[in-house]
Tab-separated table of C-alpha atoms in Angstrom:
chain	number	residue	atom	x	y	z
I	1	MET	CA	14.191	22.610	14.285
I	2	ASP	CA	11.419	20.802	12.445
I	3	GLN	CA	8.796	23.439	13.180
I	4	GLU	CA	11.146	26.212	12.091
I	5	ASN	CA	12.491	24.616	8.953
I	6	TYR	CA	10.280	21.812	7.631
I	7	LEU	CA	7.302	22.451	5.374
I	8	PRO	CA	4.254	22.185	7.683
I	9	VAL	CA	2.357	19.490	5.765
I	10	PHE	CA	2.265	16.819	8.494
I	11	ALA	CA	0.180	16.813	11.669
I	12	ARG	CA	2.914	15.111	13.663
I	13	TYR	CA	2.668	13.434	17.036
I	14	GLN	CA	4.865	15.084	19.643
I	15	VAL	CA	7.269	12.153	19.668
I	16	VAL	CA	10.800	11.773	18.287
I	17	LEU	CA	11.350	8.161	17.249
I	18	GLU	CA	14.968	7.130	17.371
I	19	THR	CA	15.511	3.360	17.181
I	20	GLY	CA	13.573	0.200	16.467
I	21	GLU	CA	13.837	-3.558	16.778
I	22	GLY	CA	11.272	-6.060	15.535
I	23	PRO	CA	7.759	-4.670	16.071
I	24	TYR	CA	8.996	-2.120	18.624
I	25	VAL	CA	10.260	1.453	18.329
I	26	TYR	CA	11.805	3.685	20.970
I	27	ASP	CA	11.684	7.448	21.276
I	28	ASN	CA	14.557	9.727	22.240
I	29	GLU	CA	13.505	9.517	25.889
I	30	GLY	CA	13.684	5.723	25.862
I	31	LYS	CA	9.936	5.051	25.824
I	32	LYS	CA	8.964	1.811	24.085
I	33	TYR	CA	6.065	1.485	21.622
I	34	ILE	CA	4.684	-1.552	19.829
I	35	ASP	CA	4.313	-0.514	16.196
I	36	PHE	CA	1.145	-1.808	14.518
I	37	LEU	CA	1.253	0.907	11.855
I	38	GLY	CA	4.589	-0.258	10.446
I	39	GLY	CA	5.427	3.033	8.765
I	40	ILE	CA	1.968	2.781	7.113
I	41	ALA	CA	2.288	-0.800	5.848
I	42	VAL	CA	5.959	-0.345	4.938
I	43	ASN	CA	8.012	-2.200	7.566
I	44	VAL	CA	6.925	-5.714	6.613
I	45	LEU	CA	9.911	-7.219	8.462
I	46	GLY	CA	9.627	-4.871	11.422
I	47	HIS	CA	12.565	-2.701	12.393
I	48	ALA	CA	16.263	-3.560	11.990
I	49	HIS	CA	15.755	-7.074	10.654
I	50	PRO	CA	19.333	-8.413	10.542
I	51	LYS	CA	19.118	-9.772	7.002
I	52	LEU	CA	17.776	-6.496	5.627
I	53	VAL	CA	20.347	-4.491	7.580
I	54	LYS	CA	23.151	-6.688	6.217
I	55	ALA	CA	21.897	-6.456	2.621
I	56	VAL	CA	21.754	-2.646	2.771
I	57	ALA	CA	25.156	-2.352	4.481
I	58	ASP	CA	26.824	-4.773	2.080
I	59	GLN	CA	25.413	-3.049	-0.986
I	60	ALA	CA	26.312	0.410	0.334
I	61	GLY	CA	29.894	-0.799	0.536
I	62	LYS	CA	29.819	-1.827	-3.133
I	63	ILE	CA	27.846	0.701	-5.165
I	64	ILE	CA	24.789	2.754	-4.242
I	65	HIS	CA	23.977	4.441	-7.538
I	66	CYS	CA	25.155	4.379	-11.124
I	67	SER	CA	22.052	5.419	-13.154
I	68	ASN	CA	19.959	3.312	-15.495
I	69	LEU	CA	22.358	3.835	-18.372
I	70	TYR	CA	24.032	0.630	-17.170
I	71	TYR	CA	22.961	-2.841	-16.090
I	72	THR	CA	23.107	-3.818	-12.421
I	73	GLU	CA	22.680	-7.330	-11.075
I	74	GLU	CA	20.405	-6.410	-8.149
I	75	GLN	CA	17.910	-4.678	-10.460
I	76	ALA	CA	17.875	-7.571	-12.927
I	77	ARG	CA	17.379	-10.074	-10.097
I	78	LEU	CA	14.524	-8.046	-8.647
I	79	ALA	CA	12.776	-7.751	-12.008
I	80	LYS	CA	13.066	-11.502	-12.593
I	81	THR	CA	11.660	-12.296	-9.138
I	82	LEU	CA	8.749	-9.857	-9.372
I	83	ALA	CA	7.783	-11.080	-12.839
I	84	ALA	CA	7.811	-14.680	-11.647
I	85	LEU	CA	5.827	-13.951	-8.475
I	86	SER	CA	3.221	-11.811	-10.222
I	87	GLY	CA	2.667	-13.930	-13.314
I	88	LEU	CA	3.282	-10.801	-15.401
I	89	ASP	CA	6.189	-10.020	-17.677
I	90	LYS	CA	7.967	-6.657	-17.501
I	91	VAL	CA	9.027	-4.571	-14.482
I	92	PHE	CA	9.967	-0.930	-13.984
I	93	VAL	CA	11.442	0.196	-10.662
I	94	GLY	CA	11.045	3.749	-9.346
I	95	ASN	CA	11.194	5.424	-5.954
I	96	SER	CA	7.692	5.544	-4.510
I	97	GLY	CA	4.086	4.446	-4.788
I	98	ALA	CA	3.066	7.661	-6.471
I	99	GLU	CA	5.769	7.136	-9.098
I	100	ALA	CA	4.650	3.538	-9.623
I	101	ASN	CA	1.089	4.707	-10.227
I	102	GLU	CA	2.261	7.573	-12.456
I	103	GLY	CA	4.156	5.053	-14.557
I	104	ALA	CA	1.112	2.808	-14.782
I	105	ILE	CA	-1.040	5.755	-15.863
I	106	LYS	CA	1.489	6.751	-18.517
I	107	LEU	CA	1.717	3.211	-19.834
I	108	ALA	CA	-2.089	2.887	-19.974
I	109	ARG	CA	-2.418	6.138	-21.921
I	110	LYS	CA	0.318	5.125	-24.357
I	111	TYR	CA	-1.276	1.709	-24.776
I	112	GLY	CA	-4.715	3.223	-25.383
I	113	LYS	CA	-3.356	5.418	-28.140
I	114	THR	CA	-2.003	2.394	-29.974
I	115	ILE	CA	-5.670	1.452	-30.414
I	116	ALA	CA	-7.356	4.848	-30.921
I	117	ALA	CA	-6.318	8.477	-30.491
I	118	ASP	CA	-9.139	9.175	-28.023
I	119	LYS	CA	-8.783	5.989	-25.954
I	120	VAL	CA	-7.315	7.858	-22.973
I	121	GLU	CA	-9.877	7.806	-20.133
I	122	ILE	CA	-8.976	6.151	-16.840
I	123	ILE	CA	-11.679	5.129	-14.371
I	124	THR	CA	-10.942	4.905	-10.653
I	125	ALA	CA	-13.050	4.484	-7.523
I	126	GLU	CA	-14.458	6.884	-4.990
I	127	HIS	CA	-12.609	6.759	-1.650
I	128	SER	CA	-9.497	5.462	-3.398
I	129	PHE	CA	-5.981	6.722	-2.789
I	130	HIS	CA	-3.297	6.589	-5.487
I	131	GLY	CA	-0.719	9.242	-4.552
I	132	ARG	CA	0.151	12.911	-4.142
I	133	THR	CA	1.392	13.930	-7.584
I	134	LEU	CA	-1.024	15.872	-9.785
I	135	ALA	CA	-2.005	12.861	-11.860
I	136	THR	CA	-2.268	10.416	-8.960
I	137	LEU	CA	-4.234	12.775	-6.725
I	138	THR	CA	-6.586	13.323	-9.664
I	139	ALA	CA	-6.939	9.558	-9.889
I	140	THR	CA	-7.610	9.510	-6.148
I	141	GLY	CA	-11.346	9.507	-5.533
I	142	GLN	CA	-11.263	11.844	-2.520
I	143	PRO	CA	-11.911	15.542	-3.228
I	144	LYS	CA	-10.172	16.651	-0.008
I	145	TYR	CA	-6.808	15.738	-1.552
I	146	GLN	CA	-7.561	17.673	-4.755
I	147	LYS	CA	-8.796	20.935	-3.279
I	148	GLY	CA	-6.566	23.868	-4.164
I	149	TYR	CA	-4.657	22.105	-6.928
I	150	GLU	CA	-7.021	22.865	-9.776
I	151	PRO	CA	-6.890	22.747	-12.730
I	152	LEU	CA	-6.412	19.008	-12.467
I	153	PRO	CA	-5.304	16.823	-15.384
I	154	GLY	CA	-8.176	15.628	-17.553
I	155	GLY	CA	-9.221	12.157	-18.563
I	156	PHE	CA	-10.196	10.668	-15.186
I	157	LYS	CA	-13.587	9.416	-14.001
I	158	HIS	CA	-14.596	8.199	-10.544
I	159	VAL	CA	-17.284	5.634	-9.748
I	160	PRO	CA	-18.415	4.083	-6.455
I	161	PHE	CA	-16.199	1.199	-5.306
I	162	ASN	CA	-17.783	-2.251	-5.434
I	163	ASP	CA	-20.568	-1.049	-7.761
I	164	ILE	CA	-20.281	-2.970	-11.018
I	165	ALA	CA	-23.340	-1.278	-12.530
I	166	ALA	CA	-21.773	2.154	-12.056
I	167	LEU	CA	-18.527	0.995	-13.627
I	168	LYS	CA	-20.353	-0.524	-16.578
I	169	GLN	CA	-22.208	2.744	-17.159
I	170	ALA	CA	-18.969	4.760	-17.032
I	171	MET	CA	-16.991	2.596	-19.454
I	172	SER	CA	-16.811	3.189	-23.180
I	173	ASP	CA	-14.504	2.710	-26.125
I	174	LYS	CA	-12.576	5.748	-24.786
I	175	THR	CA	-11.627	3.863	-21.610
I	176	CYS	CA	-7.979	2.870	-21.704
I	177	ALA	CA	-7.799	1.571	-18.126
I	178	VAL	CA	-9.629	0.875	-14.896
I	179	MET	CA	-7.438	1.492	-11.849
I	180	LEU	CA	-8.502	0.025	-8.498
I	181	GLU	CA	-7.162	-1.078	-5.135
I	182	PRO	CA	-8.078	-4.697	-4.296
I	183	ILE	CA	-8.777	-3.410	-0.776
I	184	GLN	CA	-9.095	0.324	-0.209
I	185	GLY	CA	-6.591	1.180	2.515
I	186	GLU	CA	-6.755	4.943	3.028
I	187	GLY	CA	-10.462	4.815	2.193
I	188	GLY	CA	-11.176	2.813	5.344
I	189	VAL	CA	-10.104	-0.809	4.664
I	190	ASN	CA	-13.022	-1.345	2.276
I	191	ILE	CA	-13.364	-4.888	0.952
I	192	PRO	CA	-15.348	-5.643	-2.235
I	193	ASP	CA	-17.865	-8.399	-2.843
I	194	PRO	CA	-16.315	-11.742	-3.902
I	195	ASP	CA	-17.387	-11.474	-7.554
I	196	TYR	CA	-16.710	-7.755	-8.055
I	197	PHE	CA	-13.246	-8.051	-9.564
I	198	THR	CA	-14.245	-10.968	-11.771
I	199	GLU	CA	-16.820	-8.679	-13.353
I	200	VAL	CA	-14.358	-5.778	-13.528
I	201	ARG	CA	-11.902	-7.991	-15.390
I	202	ALA	CA	-14.627	-9.039	-17.826
I	203	LEU	CA	-15.633	-5.411	-18.490
I	204	CYS	CA	-12.020	-4.447	-19.185
I	205	ASP	CA	-11.727	-7.305	-21.656
I	206	THR	CA	-14.978	-6.278	-23.357
I	207	TYR	CA	-13.814	-2.680	-23.865
I	208	GLY	CA	-10.168	-3.462	-24.597
I	209	ALA	CA	-9.105	-1.577	-21.461
I	210	LEU	CA	-6.230	-2.411	-19.145
I	211	LEU	CA	-6.914	-3.427	-15.546
I	212	ILE	CA	-4.473	-1.682	-13.211
I	213	LEU	CA	-4.390	-2.935	-9.633
I	214	ASP	CA	-2.839	-0.574	-7.115
I	215	GLU	CA	-1.217	-2.926	-4.610
I	216	ILE	CA	0.931	-0.243	-2.991
I	217	GLN	CA	-0.636	-1.127	0.367
I	218	THR	CA	-1.969	-4.655	-0.187
I	219	GLY	CA	1.035	-6.173	-1.964
I	220	MET	CA	4.139	-7.840	-0.528
I	221	GLY	CA	2.264	-10.428	1.503
I	222	ARG	CA	0.073	-7.990	3.407
I	223	THR	CA	-3.101	-10.052	2.774
I	224	GLY	CA	-1.528	-13.479	3.273
I	225	LYS	CA	-0.620	-13.838	-0.389
I	226	MET	CA	2.146	-11.972	-2.184
I	227	PHE	CA	-0.452	-10.032	-4.195
I	228	ALA	CA	-4.035	-9.460	-3.073
I	229	TYR	CA	-5.337	-10.296	-6.561
I	230	GLU	CA	-4.296	-13.904	-5.940
I	231	HIS	CA	-7.358	-14.130	-3.677
I	232	LEU	CA	-9.586	-12.909	-6.506
I	233	GLY	CA	-8.966	-15.464	-9.237
I	234	ILE	CA	-8.001	-12.809	-11.780
I	235	LYS	CA	-4.830	-11.337	-13.243
I	236	PRO	CA	-4.314	-7.623	-13.916
I	237	ASP	CA	-2.576	-6.095	-16.907
I	238	ILE	CA	-0.532	-3.838	-14.620
I	239	VAL	CA	0.105	-4.053	-10.878
I	240	THR	CA	1.829	-1.370	-8.813
I	241	LEU	CA	3.943	-1.876	-5.693
I	242	ALA	CA	5.858	0.246	-3.190
I	243	LYS	CA	5.524	0.460	0.622
I	244	GLY	CA	6.662	-2.977	1.822
I	245	LEU	CA	8.747	-3.863	-1.225
I	246	ALA	CA	12.090	-2.874	0.308
I	247	GLY	CA	11.096	-2.950	3.974
I	248	GLY	CA	11.548	0.795	4.492
I	249	VAL	CA	14.057	1.755	1.816
I	250	PRO	CA	12.272	4.049	-0.696
I	251	ILE	CA	11.186	2.123	-3.781
I	252	GLY	CA	8.238	1.679	-6.123
I	253	ALA	CA	7.550	-0.610	-9.057
I	254	PHE	CA	4.997	-1.446	-11.681
I	255	ILE	CA	4.738	-4.792	-13.426
I	256	ALA	CA	2.961	-5.235	-16.749
I	257	THR	CA	2.018	-7.895	-19.249
I	258	ASP	CA	4.009	-8.026	-22.463
I	259	LYS	CA	0.905	-6.788	-24.291
I	260	ALA	CA	0.742	-3.604	-22.222
I	261	ALA	CA	4.498	-3.135	-21.928
I	262	ALA	CA	4.927	-3.152	-25.711
I	263	ALA	CA	3.515	0.395	-25.781
I	264	PHE	CA	6.744	1.698	-24.214
I	265	GLY	CA	10.043	2.041	-26.018
I	266	PRO	CA	13.408	3.635	-25.176
I	267	GLY	CA	12.920	7.166	-23.849
I	268	ASP	CA	9.210	6.748	-23.041
I	269	HIS	CA	9.780	6.493	-19.298
I	270	GLY	CA	12.672	6.756	-16.885
I	271	SER	CA	14.039	7.642	-13.455
I	272	THR	CA	17.420	8.807	-12.218
I	273	PHE	CA	17.308	7.095	-8.832
I	274	GLY	CA	14.709	4.425	-9.638
I	275	GLY	CA	15.963	0.861	-9.426
I	276	ASN	CA	19.286	1.828	-7.902
I	277	PRO	CA	21.376	-1.066	-6.554
I	278	LEU	CA	20.811	-0.151	-2.905
I	279	ALA	CA	17.002	-0.152	-3.074
I	280	CYS	CA	16.956	-3.269	-5.234
I	281	ALA	CA	19.298	-5.129	-2.866
I	282	ALA	CA	16.944	-4.242	-0.014
I	283	ALA	CA	13.929	-5.480	-1.983
I	284	ASN	CA	15.671	-8.726	-2.887
I	285	ALA	CA	16.485	-9.291	0.784
I	286	VAL	CA	12.888	-8.613	1.849
I	287	LEU	CA	11.483	-11.033	-0.730
I	288	LYS	CA	13.938	-13.727	0.412
I	289	VAL	CA	13.002	-13.274	4.085
I	290	ILE	CA	9.274	-13.424	3.277
I	291	GLU	CA	9.886	-16.762	1.578
I	292	ASP	CA	12.375	-18.212	4.096
I	293	GLU	CA	10.393	-17.230	7.186
I	294	LYS	CA	7.037	-18.247	5.667
I	295	LEU	CA	5.592	-14.828	6.370
I	296	LEU	CA	2.655	-15.241	3.994
I	297	ASN	CA	1.314	-18.011	6.216
I	298	ASN	CA	2.048	-15.967	9.317
I	299	ALA	CA	0.269	-12.895	7.935
I	300	GLN	CA	-2.823	-14.977	7.265
I	301	ALA	CA	-2.788	-16.657	10.688
I	302	MET	CA	-2.006	-13.503	12.666
I	303	GLY	CA	-4.603	-11.565	10.671
I	304	GLU	CA	-7.277	-14.068	11.607
I	305	TYR	CA	-6.181	-13.885	15.241
I	306	LEU	CA	-6.217	-10.083	15.220
I	307	VAL	CA	-9.709	-10.012	13.696
I	308	THR	CA	-10.946	-12.450	16.351
I	309	LYS	CA	-9.544	-10.255	19.123
I	310	LEU	CA	-10.980	-7.081	17.590
I	311	ASN	CA	-14.383	-8.719	17.227
I	312	ALA	CA	-14.258	-9.513	20.942
I	313	LEU	CA	-13.712	-5.791	21.572
I	314	LYS	CA	-16.583	-5.043	19.197
I	315	ASP	CA	-18.835	-7.243	21.340
I	316	LYS	CA	-17.519	-5.551	24.474
I	317	TYR	CA	-17.938	-2.004	23.124
I	318	PRO	CA	-20.905	-2.180	20.696
I	319	ALA	CA	-21.514	1.562	21.086
I	320	LEU	CA	-17.980	2.275	19.797
I	321	ILE	CA	-17.109	-0.442	17.220
I	322	THR	CA	-19.630	-1.398	14.532
I	323	ALA	CA	-17.551	-3.597	12.205
I	324	VAL	CA	-14.188	-5.303	11.861
I	325	ARG	CA	-12.949	-6.012	8.350
I	326	GLY	CA	-9.724	-6.976	6.645
I	327	LYS	CA	-7.636	-9.616	4.951
I	328	GLY	CA	-4.403	-10.889	6.440
I	329	LEU	CA	-2.639	-8.032	8.191
I	330	ILE	CA	-4.559	-5.117	6.739
I	331	VAL	CA	-7.392	-4.767	9.228
I	332	GLY	CA	-9.808	-1.980	10.091
I	333	ALA	CA	-12.199	-1.429	12.991
I	334	LYS	CA	-15.090	0.871	12.050
I	335	LEU	CA	-16.046	3.284	14.824
I	336	THR	CA	-19.201	5.245	15.608
I	337	ARG	CA	-17.090	8.348	16.256
I	338	PRO	CA	-13.829	9.946	15.098
I	339	GLY	CA	-10.892	7.814	16.141
I	340	ARG	CA	-8.150	10.345	16.703
I	341	ASP	CA	-8.491	10.437	20.501
I	342	ILE	CA	-8.405	6.625	20.683
I	343	VAL	CA	-5.216	6.604	18.611
I	344	ASN	CA	-3.742	9.269	20.908
I	345	GLU	CA	-4.628	7.262	24.010
I	346	CYS	CA	-3.007	4.144	22.547
I	347	MET	CA	0.094	6.176	21.706
I	348	LYS	CA	0.265	7.446	25.269
I	349	GLU	CA	0.121	3.880	26.543
I	350	GLY	CA	2.754	2.596	24.107
I	351	ALA	CA	0.925	1.281	21.019
I	352	ILE	CA	1.125	2.841	17.550
I	353	ILE	CA	-1.937	2.471	15.317
I	354	ASN	CA	-3.703	5.085	13.211
I	355	CYS	CA	-7.123	6.206	12.096
I	356	THR	CA	-8.017	6.429	8.432
I	357	ALA	CA	-11.165	7.820	6.769
I	358	GLY	CA	-11.816	9.641	10.037
I	359	ASP	CA	-13.430	6.751	11.890
I	360	VAL	CA	-11.615	3.507	11.027
I	361	LEU	CA	-8.801	2.264	13.250
I	362	ARG	CA	-6.220	0.697	10.941
I	363	PHE	CA	-3.760	-2.071	11.788
I	364	VAL	CA	-0.959	-2.819	9.300
I	365	PRO	CA	1.817	-4.322	11.454
I	366	PRO	CA	4.931	-6.230	10.364
I	367	LEU	CA	4.226	-9.615	8.798
I	368	ASN	CA	6.358	-11.424	11.401
I	369	ILE	CA	4.344	-10.512	14.503
I	370	THR	CA	3.216	-13.147	17.033
I	371	LYS	CA	0.053	-13.726	19.053
I	372	ALA	CA	1.804	-12.141	22.026
I	373	HIS	CA	2.261	-8.929	20.021
I	374	VAL	CA	-1.423	-8.926	19.054
I	375	ASP	CA	-2.423	-9.474	22.682
I	376	GLU	CA	-0.213	-6.563	23.751
I	377	VAL	CA	-1.896	-4.160	21.342
I	378	ILE	CA	-5.399	-5.420	22.136
I	379	GLU	CA	-4.826	-4.904	25.860
I	380	ILE	CA	-3.807	-1.282	25.262
I	381	LEU	CA	-6.680	-0.696	22.834
I	382	ASP	CA	-9.149	-2.198	25.327
I	383	ALA	CA	-8.046	0.302	27.956
I	384	ALA	CA	-8.211	3.167	25.434
I	385	LEU	CA	-11.782	2.268	24.443
I	386	ALA	CA	-12.789	2.084	28.074
I	387	ALA	CA	-11.323	5.520	28.680
I	388	VAL	CA	-13.180	7.415	25.926
């Protein structure tokens, strides 16, 4: 049915996933897999967490959608919580990461024009990933995603990630924003130097530009703190979220300072489905579980354990693994060869991971995993590396 009727834009594995519980999923033939991809950093609570299931079921029995012409308690509660957690001021809730980044781009452009008519340029990084809409794929610093969609929207520049000199050269009074991921996920789990973002923040202040941090993948406790920028000692003007925010229910959000948010007024932005009570109830439940179950601490501890285990494999297979890098539970293992066959072998043996940037094995499991779950995946990966 899928091959006959669905647009052929995904290179799918020949598996039909049917149910899940905790860090495990099961296919329609009953085979069990341990899921260390987590829906690509989405399922922060794993599968079928009882408190998330209850929140979604309860809200579905009340009201699912009513449009943003009216107030809803779940949306107001979510906005209050996100503002408090982020240290920023105003929240907008949409449906996806791409929408969150689109909103941030729109707000930055509108803000820039309150200063000067030509203050509209946005600088992003090479190897970044910001979404699949025309504006966000233009912001994405990977030409493979842009090919065939020309002409692309204007006003974007790309510079090498973690190169402050290149960013300084690219900035001018026309720069309205710099948009970066604290850790590049799709680009290969690339981690910047410790002082890079301090200098980025200073450059933005010098040029009166907004700093937008795309935390679609790194936010929601993924790095051991709620937001990755908490590790950096800086604060952005806008931060974007999606993926893990509602534990699998589609949602996206951007959070802005009052200074940036003042550029928007009624009618400047909107969404029919964005911030609906169902998605917001799910997000509120996820945030409560992260707090109650101390998952930030667990993500940090399990991330360190996973890195230790992967480094042991690096020592065992030096001809295959050259580096292990990450923060919390966003971890990559750099290979000397394409990783697709290793991912396939792991899948065959019951472990779900993926390969990004062609040669980086990526691990973004639920935040509530245990050492036993890490050991299970490492054992399968060990066998897969031995087999290639």
